[in-house]
GROMACS .gro file of C-alpha atoms in nm:
model
  247
    1UNK     CA    1  19.019   5.676  -7.435
    2UNK     CA    2  18.927   5.695  -7.069
    3UNK     CA    3  18.656   5.942  -6.981
    4UNK     CA    4  18.757   6.236  -6.761
    5UNK     CA    5  18.474   6.159  -6.518
    6UNK     CA    6  18.600   5.801  -6.481
    7UNK     CA    7  18.937   5.908  -6.348
    8UNK     CA    8  18.913   6.224  -6.138
    9UNK     CA    9  18.631   6.439  -5.996
   10UNK     CA   10  18.453   6.673  -6.232
   11UNK     CA   11  18.581   7.028  -6.253
   12UNK     CA   12  18.448   7.352  -6.397
   13UNK     CA   13  18.361   7.288  -6.765
   14UNK     CA   14  18.655   7.384  -6.984
   15UNK     CA   15  18.435   7.578  -7.225
   16UNK     CA   16  18.305   7.802  -6.946
   17UNK     CA   17  18.651   7.848  -6.800
   18UNK     CA   18  18.781   7.947  -7.141
   19UNK     CA   19  18.498   8.193  -7.205
   20UNK     CA   20  18.525   8.351  -6.860
   21UNK     CA   21  18.903   8.391  -6.877
   22UNK     CA   22  18.959   8.490  -7.240
   23UNK     CA   23  18.651   8.651  -7.389
   24UNK     CA   24  18.655   8.978  -7.188
   25UNK     CA   25  19.029   9.023  -7.229
   26UNK     CA   26  19.020   8.944  -7.600
   27UNK     CA   27  18.764   9.217  -7.657
   28UNK     CA   28  18.987   9.467  -7.478
   29UNK     CA   29  19.290   9.374  -7.690
   30UNK     CA   30  19.095   9.471  -8.001
   31UNK     CA   31  19.065   9.826  -7.867
   32UNK     CA   32  19.438   9.862  -7.808
   33UNK     CA   33  19.711   9.927  -8.057
   34UNK     CA   34  20.083   9.901  -8.109
   35UNK     CA   35  20.314   9.788  -7.832
   36UNK     CA   36  20.039   9.778  -7.568
   37UNK     CA   37  19.841   9.519  -7.762
   38UNK     CA   38  20.156   9.311  -7.813
   39UNK     CA   39  20.226   9.314  -7.440
   40UNK     CA   40  19.870   9.211  -7.358
   41UNK     CA   41  19.888   8.922  -7.607
   42UNK     CA   42  20.209   8.799  -7.445
   43UNK     CA   43  20.043   8.805  -7.103
   44UNK     CA   44  19.735   8.623  -7.234
   45UNK     CA   45  19.931   8.360  -7.427
   46UNK     CA   46  19.919   8.098  -7.147
   47UNK     CA   47  19.548   8.161  -7.092
   48UNK     CA   48  19.473   8.097  -7.458
   49UNK     CA   49  19.603   7.745  -7.401
   50UNK     CA   50  19.281   7.672  -7.212
   51UNK     CA   51  19.119   7.590  -7.545
   52UNK     CA   52  19.344   7.284  -7.565
   53UNK     CA   53  19.321   7.189  -7.196
   54UNK     CA   54  19.043   6.935  -7.241
   55UNK     CA   55  19.255   6.737  -7.487
   56UNK     CA   56  19.550   6.737  -7.247
   57UNK     CA   57  19.329   6.621  -6.959
   58UNK     CA   58  19.175   6.344  -7.172
   59UNK     CA   59  19.522   6.221  -7.265
   60UNK     CA   60  19.631   6.232  -6.902
   61UNK     CA   61  19.327   6.029  -6.797
   62UNK     CA   62  19.407   5.770  -7.058
   63UNK     CA   63  19.761   5.737  -6.921
   64UNK     CA   64  19.635   5.710  -6.562
   65UNK     CA   65  19.373   5.450  -6.662
   66UNK     CA   66  19.650   5.233  -6.808
   67UNK     CA   67  19.860   5.260  -6.491
   68UNK     CA   68  19.587   5.201  -6.234
   69UNK     CA   69  19.372   4.887  -6.275
   70UNK     CA   70  19.000   4.951  -6.237
   71UNK     CA   71  18.971   4.738  -5.924
   72UNK     CA   72  19.231   4.959  -5.750
   73UNK     CA   73  19.081   5.297  -5.843
   74UNK     CA   74  18.951   5.513  -5.562
   75UNK     CA   75  18.812   5.866  -5.549
   76UNK     CA   76  19.085   6.127  -5.539
   77UNK     CA   77  19.077   6.357  -5.237
   78UNK     CA   78  18.954   6.703  -5.346
   79UNK     CA   79  19.237   6.854  -5.138
   80UNK     CA   80  19.469   6.696  -5.393
   81UNK     CA   81  19.272   6.698  -5.719
   82UNK     CA   82  19.147   7.058  -5.691
   83UNK     CA   83  19.483   7.234  -5.644
   84UNK     CA   84  19.656   6.995  -5.886
   85UNK     CA   85  19.412   7.054  -6.171
   86UNK     CA   86  19.414   7.427  -6.102
   87UNK     CA   87  19.793   7.433  -6.135
   88UNK     CA   88  19.786   7.221  -6.453
   89UNK     CA   89  19.551   7.461  -6.629
   90UNK     CA   90  19.834   7.678  -6.756
   91UNK     CA   91  20.103   7.411  -6.792
   92UNK     CA   92  20.242   7.232  -7.094
   93UNK     CA   93  20.176   6.860  -7.045
   94UNK     CA   94  20.539   6.788  -7.135
   95UNK     CA   95  20.673   7.008  -6.854
   96UNK     CA   96  20.845   6.870  -6.545
   97UNK     CA   97  20.577   7.017  -6.319
   98UNK     CA   98  20.284   6.870  -6.515
   99UNK     CA   99  20.444   6.525  -6.505
  100UNK     CA  100  20.513   6.558  -6.133
  101UNK     CA  101  20.152   6.656  -6.060
  102UNK     CA  102  20.019   6.382  -6.287
  103UNK     CA  103  20.213   6.120  -6.094
  104UNK     CA  104  20.082   6.249  -5.760
  105UNK     CA  105  19.727   6.232  -5.901
  106UNK     CA  106  19.792   5.880  -6.025
  107UNK     CA  107  19.904   5.758  -5.684
  108UNK     CA  108  19.615   5.942  -5.517
  109UNK     CA  109  19.371   5.731  -5.718
  110UNK     CA  110  19.551   5.400  -5.661
  111UNK     CA  111  19.440   5.214  -5.348
  112UNK     CA  112  19.782   5.050  -5.329
  113UNK     CA  113  19.978   5.376  -5.351
  114UNK     CA  114  19.751   5.640  -5.203
  115UNK     CA  115  19.962   5.634  -4.887
  116UNK     CA  116  20.240   5.800  -5.089
  117UNK     CA  117  20.033   6.112  -5.169
  118UNK     CA  118  19.963   6.410  -4.946
  119UNK     CA  119  19.786   6.744  -5.015
  120UNK     CA  120  20.098   6.932  -4.903
  121UNK     CA  121  20.287   6.782  -5.197
  122UNK     CA  122  20.070   6.977  -5.442
  123UNK     CA  123  20.131   7.305  -5.258
  124UNK     CA  124  20.505   7.238  -5.262
  125UNK     CA  125  20.515   7.122  -5.625
  126UNK     CA  126  20.351   7.444  -5.745
  127UNK     CA  127  20.644   7.641  -5.601
  128UNK     CA  128  20.916   7.447  -5.781
  129UNK     CA  129  21.109   7.547  -6.091
  130UNK     CA  130  21.202   7.287  -6.355
  131UNK     CA  131  21.564   7.302  -6.233
  132UNK     CA  132  21.459   7.233  -5.874
  133UNK     CA  133  21.262   6.929  -5.984
  134UNK     CA  134  21.571   6.803  -6.168
  135UNK     CA  135  21.783   6.854  -5.858
  136UNK     CA  136  21.537   6.656  -5.646
  137UNK     CA  137  21.533   6.363  -5.885
  138UNK     CA  138  21.911   6.362  -5.902
  139UNK     CA  139  21.930   6.352  -5.522
  140UNK     CA  140  21.707   6.045  -5.525
  141UNK     CA  141  22.016   5.861  -5.652
  142UNK     CA  142  22.220   5.975  -5.351
  143UNK     CA  143  22.383   6.273  -5.183
  144UNK     CA  144  22.587   6.523  -5.383
  145UNK     CA  145  22.910   6.668  -5.248
  146UNK     CA  146  22.997   7.037  -5.274
  147UNK     CA  147  23.323   7.224  -5.230
  148UNK     CA  148  23.321   7.599  -5.171
  149UNK     CA  149  23.538   7.874  -5.029
  150UNK     CA  150  23.494   8.215  -4.866
  151UNK     CA  151  23.717   8.511  -4.784
  152UNK     CA  152  23.757   8.633  -4.428
  153UNK     CA  153  23.659   8.996  -4.373
  154UNK     CA  154  23.882   9.075  -4.075
  155UNK     CA  155  23.724   9.415  -4.003
  156UNK     CA  156  23.371   9.270  -3.993
  157UNK     CA  157  23.483   8.935  -3.850
  158UNK     CA  158  23.277   8.734  -4.097
  159UNK     CA  159  23.321   8.527  -4.412
  160UNK     CA  160  23.221   8.683  -4.744
  161UNK     CA  161  23.243   8.625  -5.121
  162UNK     CA  162  23.131   8.266  -5.124
  163UNK     CA  163  23.243   8.079  -5.436
  164UNK     CA  164  23.131   7.725  -5.520
  165UNK     CA  165  23.425   7.539  -5.673
  166UNK     CA  166  23.235   7.219  -5.751
  167UNK     CA  167  22.880   7.106  -5.680
  168UNK     CA  168  22.897   6.743  -5.787
  169UNK     CA  169  22.576   6.757  -5.991
  170UNK     CA  170  22.599   6.575  -6.323
  171UNK     CA  171  22.279   6.725  -6.465
  172UNK     CA  172  22.210   7.017  -6.695
  173UNK     CA  173  22.026   7.307  -6.537
  174UNK     CA  174  21.836   7.570  -6.733
  175UNK     CA  175  21.980   7.848  -6.515
  176UNK     CA  176  22.292   7.700  -6.349
  177UNK     CA  177  22.385   8.036  -6.195
  178UNK     CA  178  22.087   7.999  -5.960
  179UNK     CA  179  22.202   7.666  -5.819
  180UNK     CA  180  22.264   7.806  -5.470
  181UNK     CA  181  21.924   7.979  -5.467
  182UNK     CA  182  21.756   7.656  -5.576
  183UNK     CA  183  21.911   7.458  -5.291
  184UNK     CA  184  21.826   7.725  -5.032
  185UNK     CA  185  21.467   7.723  -5.157
  186UNK     CA  186  21.447   7.343  -5.139
  187UNK     CA  187  21.588   7.365  -4.787
  188UNK     CA  188  21.319   7.614  -4.686
  189UNK     CA  189  21.055   7.367  -4.809
  190UNK     CA  190  21.204   7.091  -4.596
  191UNK     CA  191  21.296   6.878  -4.897
  192UNK     CA  192  21.676   6.884  -4.876
  193UNK     CA  193  21.949   6.938  -4.619
  194UNK     CA  194  22.280   7.109  -4.699
  195UNK     CA  195  22.522   6.986  -4.433
  196UNK     CA  196  22.866   7.139  -4.377
  197UNK     CA  197  23.137   6.880  -4.315
  198UNK     CA  198  23.509   6.946  -4.316
  199UNK     CA  199  23.623   7.310  -4.286
  200UNK     CA  200  23.983   7.402  -4.365
  201UNK     CA  201  24.122   7.749  -4.282
  202UNK     CA  202  24.311   7.924  -4.562
  203UNK     CA  203  24.635   8.071  -4.418
  204UNK     CA  204  24.865   8.314  -4.601
  205UNK     CA  205  25.247   8.316  -4.587
  206UNK     CA  206  25.237   8.534  -4.275
  207UNK     CA  207  25.031   8.279  -4.088
  208UNK     CA  208  24.716   8.494  -4.103
  209UNK     CA  209  24.384   8.335  -4.192
  210UNK     CA  210  24.239   8.488  -4.510
  211UNK     CA  211  23.950   8.257  -4.575
  212UNK     CA  212  23.808   7.910  -4.542
  213UNK     CA  213  23.752   7.607  -4.762
  214UNK     CA  214  23.452   7.387  -4.687
  215UNK     CA  215  23.331   7.045  -4.796
  216UNK     CA  216  22.960   6.978  -4.763
  217UNK     CA  217  22.686   6.747  -4.883
  218UNK     CA  218  22.335   6.800  -5.019
  219UNK     CA  219  22.084   6.522  -4.961
  220UNK     CA  220  21.711   6.461  -4.947
  221UNK     CA  221  21.544   6.477  -4.609
  222UNK     CA  222  21.304   6.200  -4.509
  223UNK     CA  223  21.018   6.428  -4.614
  224UNK     CA  224  21.198   6.502  -4.940
  225UNK     CA  225  21.229   6.131  -5.018
  226UNK     CA  226  20.856   6.090  -4.961
  227UNK     CA  227  20.786   6.381  -5.196
  228UNK     CA  228  21.012   6.244  -5.469
  229UNK     CA  229  20.862   5.897  -5.436
  230UNK     CA  230  20.513   6.042  -5.478
  231UNK     CA  231  20.617   6.210  -5.802
  232UNK     CA  232  20.826   5.926  -5.944
  233UNK     CA  233  20.703   5.803  -6.279
  234UNK     CA  234  20.560   5.454  -6.310
  235UNK     CA  235  20.555   5.200  -6.588
  236UNK     CA  236  20.221   5.093  -6.732
  237UNK     CA  237  20.210   4.791  -6.501
  238UNK     CA  238  20.238   5.019  -6.198
  239UNK     CA  239  20.600   4.951  -6.108
  240UNK     CA  240  20.843   5.234  -6.043
  241UNK     CA  241  21.026   5.349  -6.353
  242UNK     CA  242  21.372   5.495  -6.360
  243UNK     CA  243  21.271   5.780  -6.588
  244UNK     CA  244  21.231   6.123  -6.429
  245UNK     CA  245  20.993   6.408  -6.517
  246UNK     CA  246  21.129   6.615  -6.801
  247UNK     CA  247  21.444   6.409  -6.835
   0.00000   0.00000   0.00000
């Protein structure tokens, strides 16, 4: 198994991090009772996972060592490794976000792929939900077309009650009802663009417009493609794999 110090810069010893984070809180839980203690334990549940963090990091280093030949390994920029490892502290190593961060770390240590990594990618990745990561990897395959409609509020002279009739995504989302929120969030991060195309007025039998039907497309921006490429999983020989984090 590859040593942690052989792959990425040293970080705060796990034992100390565990003691500092858990010991004081654990003592307080013992003084509480009933529902309050149960609530505290639920809040501390992710922190208790720190005891297993070293094993997860060792396993990650072993995977990275297999993907990046020794003669291509370079020191990872602390602007990337620090925030990435901080975010991974409370993550399951099978989660979409862990796998995304692991791939960015891998490319950051590979002299042939370091150009694909950027510190901003870590900041962005930490803000993403599992569903948003799935959407991004689906968009890597190409744009998705959306059809929606809205009613016309004549008094206010604006369109309201937007309803998405079809979104063209052939993936399962954990919370599909938040699809629109996910895309707006990805837009705000500069990763995707939602472009309105054809707009067709909806006219009633009296010839009065009552709404509008729109066709649009959702696609990765240039920056979004760079982000997705940085997080794309690799095969052991360093080539790009078609598998996607969490899928």
